[in-house]
């Protein structure tokens, strides 16, 4: 079964017309949100933005993986090292009120930080996918 999946993956890459260096292994081939093959994992390709940029943070301050190619956006533990527990975040944003306090979210006890907060792209107010009240629309995600 693994061989079939590998074969299908290779065919998909080949048929997509992407330029892939034959020296790259499948684990070295990553795609960005536009579907283009990424081989540059530097700060030039993934600039740090927002408050993290203003604080002068470096990639390794959040990404704990040793190799840049292994960096992941699934890093709640890194976020919470600086920002505190989810409960503490809920208390810090308590001024938003019960219905608008996204960090005291009734839907998820520990929603992944990168669901809304993006370090390399504009952030997204995911609440608006379902909620339409004006107060939710005014929430600013930083």
PDB file of C-alpha atoms in Angstrom:
ATOM      1  CA  UNK A   1       0.000   0.000   0.000  1.00  0.00           C
ATOM      2  CA  UNK A   2       2.856   2.388   0.846  1.00  0.00           C
ATOM      3  CA  UNK A   3       4.383   1.771  -2.577  1.00  0.00           C
ATOM      4  CA  UNK A   4       1.092   2.640  -4.268  1.00  0.00           C
ATOM      5  CA  UNK A   5       0.804   5.897  -2.298  1.00  0.00           C
ATOM      6  CA  UNK A   6       4.416   6.778  -3.121  1.00  0.00           C
ATOM      7  CA  UNK A   7       3.825   6.045  -6.803  1.00  0.00           C
ATOM      8  CA  UNK A   8       0.672   8.164  -6.879  1.00  0.00           C
ATOM      9  CA  UNK A   9       2.512  11.008  -5.109  1.00  0.00           C
ATOM     10  CA  UNK A  10       5.349  10.905  -7.615  1.00  0.00           C
ATOM     11  CA  UNK A  11       2.909  10.855 -10.529  1.00  0.00           C
ATOM     12  CA  UNK A  12       1.019  13.825  -9.101  1.00  0.00           C
ATOM     13  CA  UNK A  13       4.232  15.811  -8.753  1.00  0.00           C
ATOM     14  CA  UNK A  14       5.302  14.882 -12.261  1.00  0.00           C
ATOM     15  CA  UNK A  15       1.929  15.741 -13.799  1.00  0.00           C
ATOM     16  CA  UNK A  16       1.691  19.053 -11.936  1.00  0.00           C
ATOM     17  CA  UNK A  17       4.575  20.325 -14.038  1.00  0.00           C
ATOM     18  CA  UNK A  18       6.493  21.600 -11.017  1.00  0.00           C
ATOM     19  CA  UNK A  19      10.191  22.005 -11.291  1.00  0.00           C
ATOM     20  CA  UNK A  20      11.758  19.692  -8.751  1.00  0.00           C
ATOM     21  CA  UNK A  21      15.451  19.110  -8.446  1.00  0.00           C
ATOM     22  CA  UNK A  22      16.087  15.357  -8.722  1.00  0.00           C
ATOM     23  CA  UNK A  23      18.549  15.728  -5.837  1.00  0.00           C
ATOM     24  CA  UNK A  24      15.660  16.638  -3.519  1.00  0.00           C
ATOM     25  CA  UNK A  25      14.021  13.814  -1.622  1.00  0.00           C
ATOM     26  CA  UNK A  26      10.243  13.793  -1.210  1.00  0.00           C
ATOM     27  CA  UNK A  27      10.668  15.071   2.348  1.00  0.00           C
ATOM     28  CA  UNK A  28      12.552  18.105   0.999  1.00  0.00           C
ATOM     29  CA  UNK A  29       9.723  19.080  -1.361  1.00  0.00           C
ATOM     30  CA  UNK A  30       7.273  21.394   0.326  1.00  0.00           C
ATOM     31  CA  UNK A  31       4.691  23.640  -1.258  1.00  0.00           C
ATOM     32  CA  UNK A  32       3.618  27.108  -0.218  1.00  0.00           C
ATOM     33  CA  UNK A  33       0.005  28.281  -0.091  1.00  0.00           C
ATOM     34  CA  UNK A  34       0.143  29.009  -3.848  1.00  0.00           C
ATOM     35  CA  UNK A  35       1.132  25.407  -4.568  1.00  0.00           C
ATOM     36  CA  UNK A  36       4.666  26.322  -5.646  1.00  0.00           C
ATOM     37  CA  UNK A  37       7.588  24.165  -4.578  1.00  0.00           C
ATOM     38  CA  UNK A  38       9.528  25.754  -1.718  1.00  0.00           C
ATOM     39  CA  UNK A  39      13.252  25.188  -1.431  1.00  0.00           C
ATOM     40  CA  UNK A  40      14.165  28.441   0.335  1.00  0.00           C
ATOM     41  CA  UNK A  41      13.356  28.216   4.027  1.00  0.00           C
ATOM     42  CA  UNK A  42      15.112  31.441   5.032  1.00  0.00           C
ATOM     43  CA  UNK A  43      13.678  34.625   6.534  1.00  0.00           C
ATOM     44  CA  UNK A  44      13.719  36.052   2.999  1.00  0.00           C
ATOM     45  CA  UNK A  45      11.101  33.525   1.903  1.00  0.00           C
ATOM     46  CA  UNK A  46       9.225  33.532   5.232  1.00  0.00           C
ATOM     47  CA  UNK A  47       9.626  37.015   6.714  1.00  0.00           C
ATOM     48  CA  UNK A  48       8.621  37.514  10.331  1.00  0.00           C
ATOM     49  CA  UNK A  49       5.799  40.044  10.561  1.00  0.00           C
ATOM     50  CA  UNK A  50       3.736  41.909  13.122  1.00  0.00           C
ATOM     51  CA  UNK A  51       4.677  42.139  16.777  1.00  0.00           C
ATOM     52  CA  UNK A  52       7.210  39.324  16.441  1.00  0.00           C
ATOM     53  CA  UNK A  53       9.101  41.429  13.892  1.00  0.00           C
ATOM     54  CA  UNK A  54       8.907  44.516  16.137  1.00  0.00           C
ATOM     55  CA  UNK A  55      10.338  42.500  19.025  1.00  0.00           C
ATOM     56  CA  UNK A  56      13.227  41.358  16.823  1.00  0.00           C
ATOM     57  CA  UNK A  57      12.453  37.663  17.161  1.00  0.00           C
ATOM     58  CA  UNK A  58      14.250  35.107  15.044  1.00  0.00           C
ATOM     59  CA  UNK A  59      12.845  31.911  13.516  1.00  0.00           C
ATOM     60  CA  UNK A  60      14.413  29.741  16.211  1.00  0.00           C
ATOM     61  CA  UNK A  61      12.641  31.724  18.951  1.00  0.00           C
ATOM     62  CA  UNK A  62       9.389  30.004  17.964  1.00  0.00           C
ATOM     63  CA  UNK A  63      10.411  27.047  15.809  1.00  0.00           C
ATOM     64  CA  UNK A  64      12.194  24.509  17.996  1.00  0.00           C
ATOM     65  CA  UNK A  65      13.018  22.042  15.193  1.00  0.00           C
ATOM     66  CA  UNK A  66      16.748  21.803  14.416  1.00  0.00           C
ATOM     67  CA  UNK A  67      16.415  21.849  10.611  1.00  0.00           C
ATOM     68  CA  UNK A  68      14.596  24.723   8.871  1.00  0.00           C
ATOM     69  CA  UNK A  69      12.965  22.226   6.501  1.00  0.00           C
ATOM     70  CA  UNK A  70      11.229  20.632   9.510  1.00  0.00           C
ATOM     71  CA  UNK A  71       9.653  23.898  10.709  1.00  0.00           C
ATOM     72  CA  UNK A  72       5.945  23.588  11.365  1.00  0.00           C
ATOM     73  CA  UNK A  73       3.092  25.957  12.141  1.00  0.00           C
ATOM     74  CA  UNK A  74       1.813  23.490  14.734  1.00  0.00           C
ATOM     75  CA  UNK A  75       3.640  25.043  17.640  1.00  0.00           C
ATOM     76  CA  UNK A  76       1.172  25.907  20.383  1.00  0.00           C
ATOM     77  CA  UNK A  77       3.751  25.022  23.020  1.00  0.00           C
ATOM     78  CA  UNK A  78       6.113  27.689  21.647  1.00  0.00           C
ATOM     79  CA  UNK A  79       3.322  30.283  21.595  1.00  0.00           C
ATOM     80  CA  UNK A  80       2.268  29.502  25.137  1.00  0.00           C
ATOM     81  CA  UNK A  81       5.866  29.731  26.430  1.00  0.00           C
ATOM     82  CA  UNK A  82       5.652  33.506  25.950  1.00  0.00           C
ATOM     83  CA  UNK A  83       1.924  34.162  25.971  1.00  0.00           C
ATOM     84  CA  UNK A  84       1.004  31.960  28.954  1.00  0.00           C
ATOM     85  CA  UNK A  85      -1.712  29.339  29.261  1.00  0.00           C
ATOM     86  CA  UNK A  86      -4.937  29.416  27.293  1.00  0.00           C
ATOM     87  CA  UNK A  87      -6.733  30.286  30.532  1.00  0.00           C
ATOM     88  CA  UNK A  88      -4.384  33.235  31.068  1.00  0.00           C
ATOM     89  CA  UNK A  89      -5.024  34.427  27.504  1.00  0.00           C
ATOM     90  CA  UNK A  90      -8.768  34.231  28.178  1.00  0.00           C
ATOM     91  CA  UNK A  91      -8.323  36.402  31.256  1.00  0.00           C
ATOM     92  CA  UNK A  92      -6.187  38.921  29.334  1.00  0.00           C
ATOM     93  CA  UNK A  93      -8.878  39.301  26.660  1.00  0.00           C
ATOM     94  CA  UNK A  94     -11.735  39.224  29.183  1.00  0.00           C
ATOM     95  CA  UNK A  95     -12.492  42.894  28.520  1.00  0.00           C
ATOM     96  CA  UNK A  96     -14.001  41.794  25.195  1.00  0.00           C
ATOM     97  CA  UNK A  97     -16.964  40.341  27.078  1.00  0.00           C
ATOM     98  CA  UNK A  98     -18.338  36.826  27.327  1.00  0.00           C
ATOM     99  CA  UNK A  99     -19.656  36.612  23.768  1.00  0.00           C
ATOM    100  CA  UNK A 100     -16.559  38.062  22.103  1.00  0.00           C
ATOM    101  CA  UNK A 101     -13.694  36.654  24.169  1.00  0.00           C
ATOM    102  CA  UNK A 102     -12.167  34.392  21.558  1.00  0.00           C
ATOM    103  CA  UNK A 103      -9.528  33.072  23.975  1.00  0.00           C
ATOM    104  CA  UNK A 104     -12.265  31.844  26.295  1.00  0.00           C
ATOM    105  CA  UNK A 105     -13.858  30.166  23.303  1.00  0.00           C
ATOM    106  CA  UNK A 106     -16.828  27.944  24.126  1.00  0.00           C
ATOM    107  CA  UNK A 107     -16.223  25.777  21.045  1.00  0.00           C
ATOM    108  CA  UNK A 108     -12.653  24.687  21.626  1.00  0.00           C
ATOM    109  CA  UNK A 109     -10.727  24.472  24.850  1.00  0.00           C
ATOM    110  CA  UNK A 110      -7.369  24.769  23.115  1.00  0.00           C
ATOM    111  CA  UNK A 111      -7.793  25.983  19.568  1.00  0.00           C
ATOM    112  CA  UNK A 112      -4.441  26.022  17.768  1.00  0.00           C
ATOM    113  CA  UNK A 113      -3.008  29.543  17.879  1.00  0.00           C
ATOM    114  CA  UNK A 114      -2.173  29.492  14.167  1.00  0.00           C
ATOM    115  CA  UNK A 115      -5.834  28.975  13.306  1.00  0.00           C
ATOM    116  CA  UNK A 116      -6.124  32.769  13.531  1.00  0.00           C
ATOM    117  CA  UNK A 117      -2.642  34.118  14.218  1.00  0.00           C
ATOM    118  CA  UNK A 118      -0.218  33.885  11.309  1.00  0.00           C
ATOM    119  CA  UNK A 119       3.450  34.804  11.675  1.00  0.00           C
ATOM    120  CA  UNK A 120       4.172  34.993   7.943  1.00  0.00           C
ATOM    121  CA  UNK A 121       0.777  36.036   6.559  1.00  0.00           C
ATOM    122  CA  UNK A 122      -2.084  38.320   7.602  1.00  0.00           C
ATOM    123  CA  UNK A 123      -4.053  36.983  10.553  1.00  0.00           C
ATOM    124  CA  UNK A 124      -7.621  35.767  10.160  1.00  0.00           C
ATOM    125  CA  UNK A 125     -10.713  36.200  12.325  1.00  0.00           C
ATOM    126  CA  UNK A 126     -12.004  32.638  12.030  1.00  0.00           C
ATOM    127  CA  UNK A 127     -15.038  33.419  14.206  1.00  0.00           C
ATOM    128  CA  UNK A 128     -16.589  35.198  11.235  1.00  0.00           C
ATOM    129  CA  UNK A 129     -16.948  31.941   9.343  1.00  0.00           C
ATOM    130  CA  UNK A 130     -20.036  31.278  11.434  1.00  0.00           C
ATOM    131  CA  UNK A 131     -20.718  34.325  13.625  1.00  0.00           C
ATOM    132  CA  UNK A 132     -22.116  37.452  12.017  1.00  0.00           C
ATOM    133  CA  UNK A 133     -22.796  39.791  14.955  1.00  0.00           C
ATOM    134  CA  UNK A 134     -21.303  43.266  14.562  1.00  0.00           C
ATOM    135  CA  UNK A 135     -19.182  42.910  17.710  1.00  0.00           C
ATOM    136  CA  UNK A 136     -17.427  39.864  16.228  1.00  0.00           C
ATOM    137  CA  UNK A 137     -16.797  41.724  12.980  1.00  0.00           C
ATOM    138  CA  UNK A 138     -15.009  44.484  14.906  1.00  0.00           C
ATOM    139  CA  UNK A 139     -12.574  42.135  16.642  1.00  0.00           C
ATOM    140  CA  UNK A 140      -9.021  42.805  15.578  1.00  0.00           C
ATOM    141  CA  UNK A 141      -6.788  39.754  15.394  1.00  0.00           C
ATOM    142  CA  UNK A 142      -3.136  40.647  15.965  1.00  0.00           C
TER     143      UNK A 142
END
